[in-house]
């Protein structure tokens, strides 16, 4: 049976959904081990057992968070060697991909990012060129490194829980020598809304909101949705850059994407056109977003959004 | 300072893009300088200009790996303001994945560092074709240099660089000694356009062509042969088609909710 190593970075008190998805995928591919960075809290230990993890690897060094990427990659590669992993799984965050990149070089292993599914034989599936192609690819090397996009595997506990053993792996000496040091970190305030990358519904606003994201936020809250934005809206400072959807923002593929006051430039479409259902509200009938909308409304966001919000509240009672 | 900017010649995203032939590589007709690399070039030019520009000996070298057409990306970079161009080109490079690309680029950077030390390698945050962001990190690993990726600001003084980067739950300030590999986001600056003077000046700037033999890389280490991943299948997704479009007559918000209810999305 293949050995699979999952990297889990600072889970805190509870393992988040995207990591549970990784653990579920790992189990479908072989025997799962975890390379953990950070505290092993009781909640996290319980989740590892529930998800059938065999081995929990912990680093010898405590200061991996003080540096950018390099020492974490050195640790994950060392953990893969110790556990004899043939597949290394990471999340698809920018940092997850970069750690994967360097783990690949350290292990002479092919790296595949943005993966939505992995077959039993190791073939990985992903879409490329802004969602215009579905592709299958494989690592040709004995070890492969895969980063999995959130929301594509249903997280499921193991039929039988495990009792994982814990081992410590030496973080290779010198891995911090040529690493950038993180000298300050400012925590951002959490919005309380679902996470943009794995939300089931996204309501996104653009320049058409003219500085007032209220109608977008209210509709999002009525739908239990995450809030997204075009670059024009984030550049204008109306909403934080984290909300940007698109080529240089986040890629989302929710069940429903509501685009409000967004023209639908190619860079915006790149981040949202794999959504299941797309709704667009825009004053200008010529806006390119209407070419891809399942339901388009030529109208003013300040009329349509509040009316829809009120109607949803009415129907939900 | 001696700064190498990596520039890539990529299919223009304004047009339909296609995967073709052996290994499903991208069709490179209608290619342009990757727009995300313009931010890297701008960042390099600003650092060089703050130190007296090319007259004071600052070099901004635009390095591109790619087939013959890639020279166009280098020419554009020269028009924008790079001081010289380097084109790494060899038939054996075709089909290189990130691992093989970073191997060849690392060898090219080492080669360019023989005459005098390279202080910085600056790249865009991702190519607009492959979009993996793997190459900057892999280059740093191969060159054993600090990596400072997704920088949204960049300052250099006293042989050290300071950058900011935005993660989801925090923003970070990072510091590293030079030399280093840096990738920059589209938040870092406003790239300039080539002007008439720049276009004329570019004609006198040199472009050096390098082959694999020049940089000491074997053909088997790159291309399809040297890649660690292979694309085994690619299927074009049917393009999205427009659905129902209505004009608001005072009740579009309600019709929107009707639509959501019919789609079971409420
Ligand atoms: C390198 C690069 C990377 C980029 N990355 C991204 C990215 O990741 N994400 C992204 O979104 N963009 C990105 N862009 C920018 C992109 O090209 C567009 O400029 C941007 O998406 C436009 O945002 P917008 O649609 O909100 O604004 P506009 O293009 O100005 O469109 C506003 C729309 O709102 C409509 N409108 C105005 N008022 C109302 C109203 N009251 N009611 C209804 N409709 C109204 C208008 O008809 C118009 O269609 C990038 C650009 C570059 C060069």
Coordinates of C-alpha atoms in Angstrom, one line a residue, chain A residues 44-311:
Chain A
X44 CA -6.4 18.1 16.5
X45 CA -5.2 14.7 18.0
X46 CA -8.8 13.5 18.1
X47 CA -9.4 14.5 14.5
X48 CA -6.2 12.6 13.4
X49 CA -7.5 9.5 15.1
X50 CA -11.0 9.9 13.7
X51 CA -9.5 10.3 10.1
X52 CA -7.4 7.2 10.4
X53 CA -3.9 8.8 10.5
X54 CA -1.2 6.2 11.3
X55 CA 1.7 8.4 12.2
X56 CA 2.0 12.0 13.3
X57 CA 5.4 13.5 12.5
X58 CA 6.6 16.6 14.4
X59 CA 9.6 18.7 13.7
X60 CA 12.6 18.9 16.0
X61 CA 12.7 22.7 15.6
X62 CA 10.0 25.1 16.9
X63 CA 10.9 28.2 14.9
X64 CA 9.7 27.2 11.4
X65 CA 7.1 30.0 11.5
X66 CA 9.8 32.6 11.8
X67 CA 10.9 32.0 8.2
X68 CA 9.4 32.0 4.8
X69 CA 8.7 28.6 3.2
X70 CA 12.3 27.2 3.0
X71 CA 12.6 25.4 6.4
X72 CA 9.0 24.1 6.3
X73 CA 9.8 22.6 2.9
X74 CA 13.0 21.1 4.3
X75 CA 11.0 19.6 7.2
X76 CA 8.2 18.2 5.0
X77 CA 10.8 16.6 2.7
X78 CA 12.6 15.0 5.7
X79 CA 9.3 13.8 7.0
X80 CA 8.5 12.2 3.6
X81 CA 11.8 10.4 3.6
X82 CA 11.3 9.2 7.2
X83 CA 7.8 7.9 6.6
X84 CA 8.7 6.5 3.1
X85 CA 5.9 8.5 1.5
X86 CA 5.3 8.0 -2.2
X87 CA 2.7 10.8 -2.3
X88 CA 2.9 14.1 -0.4
X89 CA -0.3 16.1 -0.2
X90 CA -0.5 19.8 0.7
X91 CA -3.3 22.4 0.6
X92 CA -3.5 24.7 -2.4
X93 CA -2.9 28.0 -0.6
X94 CA -0.1 30.1 -2.1
X95 CA 2.2 29.0 0.7
X96 CA 1.1 25.3 0.3
X97 CA 2.1 25.5 -3.4
X98 CA 5.4 27.0 -2.6
X99 CA 6.3 24.5 0.0
X100 CA 5.3 21.8 -2.5
X101 CA 7.6 23.4 -5.1
X102 CA 10.6 23.1 -2.9
X103 CA 9.7 19.7 -1.5
X104 CA 9.6 18.6 -5.2
X105 CA 13.2 19.7 -5.8
X106 CA 14.4 18.2 -2.5
X107 CA 12.8 14.8 -3.3
X108 CA 13.4 14.8 -7.1
X109 CA 9.6 14.6 -7.3
X110 CA 7.1 15.9 -9.8
X111 CA 4.7 18.6 -8.4
X112 CA 1.1 19.0 -9.5
X113 CA -0.8 22.0 -8.2
X114 CA -4.5 23.0 -8.3
X115 CA -5.6 19.4 -8.2
X116 CA -9.3 18.6 -7.9
X117 CA -9.1 14.8 -7.8
X118 CA -6.5 12.0 -7.6
X119 CA -7.2 8.5 -9.0
X120 CA -6.0 5.3 -7.3
X121 CA -3.1 5.1 -9.8
X122 CA -1.9 8.6 -8.9
X123 CA -3.3 10.4 -11.9
X124 CA -4.2 13.9 -10.9
X125 CA -6.9 16.0 -12.5
X126 CA -6.9 19.8 -12.8
X127 CA -8.3 22.5 -15.0
X128 CA -5.9 24.9 -16.8
X129 CA -5.9 28.0 -18.9
X130 CA -8.5 29.8 -16.7
X131 CA -10.8 26.8 -16.7
X132 CA -10.9 26.2 -20.4
X133 CA -9.3 22.7 -20.3
X134 CA -9.7 19.7 -18.0
X135 CA -6.4 17.8 -17.8
X136 CA -5.0 14.7 -16.4
X137 CA -1.4 14.5 -15.4
X138 CA 1.1 12.3 -13.6
X139 CA 4.4 12.5 -11.8
X140 CA 7.0 10.3 -13.6
X141 CA 9.0 10.2 -10.4
X142 CA 8.9 7.6 -7.6
X143 CA 7.5 10.3 -5.3
X144 CA 4.8 12.8 -6.3
X145 CA 3.8 16.0 -4.6
X146 CA 0.2 17.2 -5.0
X147 CA -1.7 20.3 -3.8
X148 CA -5.4 19.8 -3.5
X149 CA -7.9 22.6 -4.1
X150 CA -10.5 23.0 -1.2
X151 CA -14.0 21.8 -1.7
X152 CA -13.4 18.9 -4.1
X153 CA -13.3 15.9 -1.8
X154 CA -16.0 15.3 0.7
X155 CA -14.4 15.0 4.2
X156 CA -15.3 11.7 5.8
X157 CA -14.0 10.1 9.0
X158 CA -12.4 6.6 8.7
X159 CA -14.7 3.6 9.2
X160 CA -12.4 2.6 12.1
X161 CA -10.5 5.2 14.1
X162 CA -6.7 4.8 14.5
X163 CA -4.3 5.3 17.3
X164 CA -1.5 7.3 15.6
X165 CA 2.1 7.0 16.8
X166 CA 4.1 10.2 17.1
X167 CA 7.6 10.5 15.8
X168 CA 10.0 13.5 15.7
X169 CA 11.9 14.3 12.5
X170 CA 15.1 16.4 12.5
X171 CA 14.7 19.6 10.5
X172 CA 17.7 19.6 8.3
X173 CA 20.5 21.8 9.6
X174 CA 21.1 24.9 7.5
X175 CA 17.6 25.1 6.1
X176 CA 17.1 28.5 7.8
X177 CA 20.5 29.8 6.6
X178 CA 19.3 30.9 3.2
X179 CA 15.7 31.7 4.2
X180 CA 13.9 35.1 4.5
X181 CA 12.9 35.9 8.0
X182 CA 9.5 37.0 9.0
X183 CA 10.0 40.1 11.1
X184 CA 6.4 41.2 11.7
X185 CA 3.0 39.7 11.3
X186 CA -0.3 41.5 11.5
X187 CA -3.3 39.4 12.1
X188 CA -6.4 40.4 10.0
X189 CA -9.8 40.6 11.5
X190 CA -12.1 37.7 10.5
X191 CA -15.3 38.7 8.8
X192 CA -17.5 35.9 10.3
X193 CA -18.7 35.0 6.7
X194 CA -17.7 31.8 5.0
X195 CA -14.2 31.5 3.6
X196 CA -14.2 32.8 0.0
X197 CA -12.3 29.8 -1.5
X198 CA -14.6 27.2 -0.2
X199 CA -18.0 29.0 0.1
X200 CA -21.0 27.4 -1.5
X201 CA -22.3 30.8 -2.6
X202 CA -20.3 33.9 -3.5
X203 CA -21.7 37.4 -4.0
X204 CA -19.2 39.6 -5.7
X205 CA -19.2 43.3 -6.3
X206 CA -17.3 45.6 -8.7
X207 CA -16.8 49.2 -9.6
X208 CA -20.6 49.4 -10.1
X209 CA -21.0 49.5 -6.3
X210 CA -19.4 52.9 -6.4
X211 CA -17.9 52.7 -2.9
X212 CA -20.9 51.1 -1.2
X213 CA -20.6 47.4 -0.6
X214 CA -23.7 47.3 1.7
X215 CA -26.1 45.8 -0.9
X216 CA -23.6 43.0 -1.7
X217 CA -22.9 42.3 2.0
X218 CA -26.6 42.2 2.8
X219 CA -27.4 39.8 0.0
X220 CA -24.5 37.7 1.0
X221 CA -25.7 37.5 4.5
X222 CA -29.2 36.6 3.5
X223 CA -27.8 33.7 1.4
X224 CA -25.1 32.7 3.9
X225 CA -22.6 33.5 1.2
X226 CA -19.0 34.8 1.1
X227 CA -18.3 38.2 -0.3
X228 CA -16.0 38.6 -3.3
X229 CA -14.9 41.6 -5.4
X230 CA -13.3 42.7 -8.7
X231 CA -9.9 44.2 -8.7
X232 CA -11.4 47.6 -9.5
X233 CA -13.3 47.4 -6.2
X234 CA -10.3 46.2 -4.1
X235 CA -7.9 48.7 -5.8
X236 CA -10.3 51.5 -4.8
X237 CA -10.1 50.3 -1.2
X238 CA -13.8 49.6 -0.9
X239 CA -13.1 46.1 0.4
X240 CA -9.9 44.2 1.4
X241 CA -7.7 42.7 -1.2
X242 CA -8.4 39.2 0.2
X243 CA -11.8 39.4 -1.4
X244 CA -10.5 39.8 -4.9
X245 CA -11.6 37.1 -7.3
X246 CA -9.6 36.5 -10.5
X247 CA -6.3 35.9 -12.1
X248 CA -4.4 37.7 -9.4
X249 CA -6.9 37.1 -6.7
X250 CA -8.7 33.9 -5.7
X251 CA -10.1 31.2 -7.9
X252 CA -13.5 30.2 -6.8
X253 CA -15.9 27.6 -8.1
X254 CA -19.0 27.8 -5.9
X255 CA -22.5 26.4 -6.6
X256 CA -23.6 30.0 -7.2
X257 CA -21.6 33.1 -8.1
X258 CA -23.5 36.4 -8.2
X259 CA -21.6 39.1 -10.1
X260 CA -22.9 42.6 -9.3
X261 CA -21.6 45.7 -11.0
X262 CA -18.7 43.8 -12.5
X263 CA -18.0 44.0 -16.3
X264 CA -16.4 40.6 -16.6
X265 CA -12.9 41.3 -17.8
X266 CA -10.9 38.3 -18.8
X267 CA -8.9 38.5 -15.6
X268 CA -12.1 38.4 -13.5
X269 CA -13.6 35.6 -15.5
X270 CA -10.4 33.6 -14.9
X271 CA -11.3 33.3 -11.3
X272 CA -15.0 32.5 -11.4
X273 CA -16.0 30.8 -14.7
X274 CA -15.9 27.3 -13.3
X275 CA -18.8 28.2 -10.9
X276 CA -21.8 26.0 -11.3
X277 CA -24.3 28.7 -11.8
X278 CA -23.5 32.4 -12.6
X279 CA -25.9 35.2 -12.1
X280 CA -25.0 38.7 -13.3
X281 CA -26.5 42.1 -12.5
X282 CA -25.2 44.9 -14.6
X283 CA -26.6 48.2 -16.0
X284 CA -24.8 47.7 -19.3
X285 CA -26.3 45.1 -21.6
X286 CA -22.9 44.9 -23.5
X287 CA -20.9 43.8 -20.5
X288 CA -18.9 40.6 -21.3
X289 CA -20.2 39.0 -18.1
X290 CA -23.5 38.4 -19.8
X291 CA -21.8 36.1 -22.3
X292 CA -21.2 33.5 -19.5
X293 CA -24.2 34.2 -17.1
X294 CA -26.9 31.6 -16.7
X295 CA -29.2 34.3 -15.5
X296 CA -28.5 37.9 -16.3
X297 CA -30.3 41.0 -15.2
X298 CA -29.8 44.3 -17.0
X299 CA -30.4 46.6 -14.2
X300 CA -29.1 48.8 -11.3
X301 CA -27.4 46.9 -8.5
X302 CA -28.9 49.4 -6.0
X303 CA -32.4 48.4 -7.1
X304 CA -32.0 44.7 -7.8
X305 CA -29.9 43.6 -4.9
X306 CA -31.9 45.1 -2.0
X307 CA -35.1 43.8 -3.6
X308 CA -33.7 40.3 -3.8
X309 CA -32.4 40.5 -0.2
X310 CA -35.8 41.5 1.1
X311 CA -37.5 38.8 -0.9

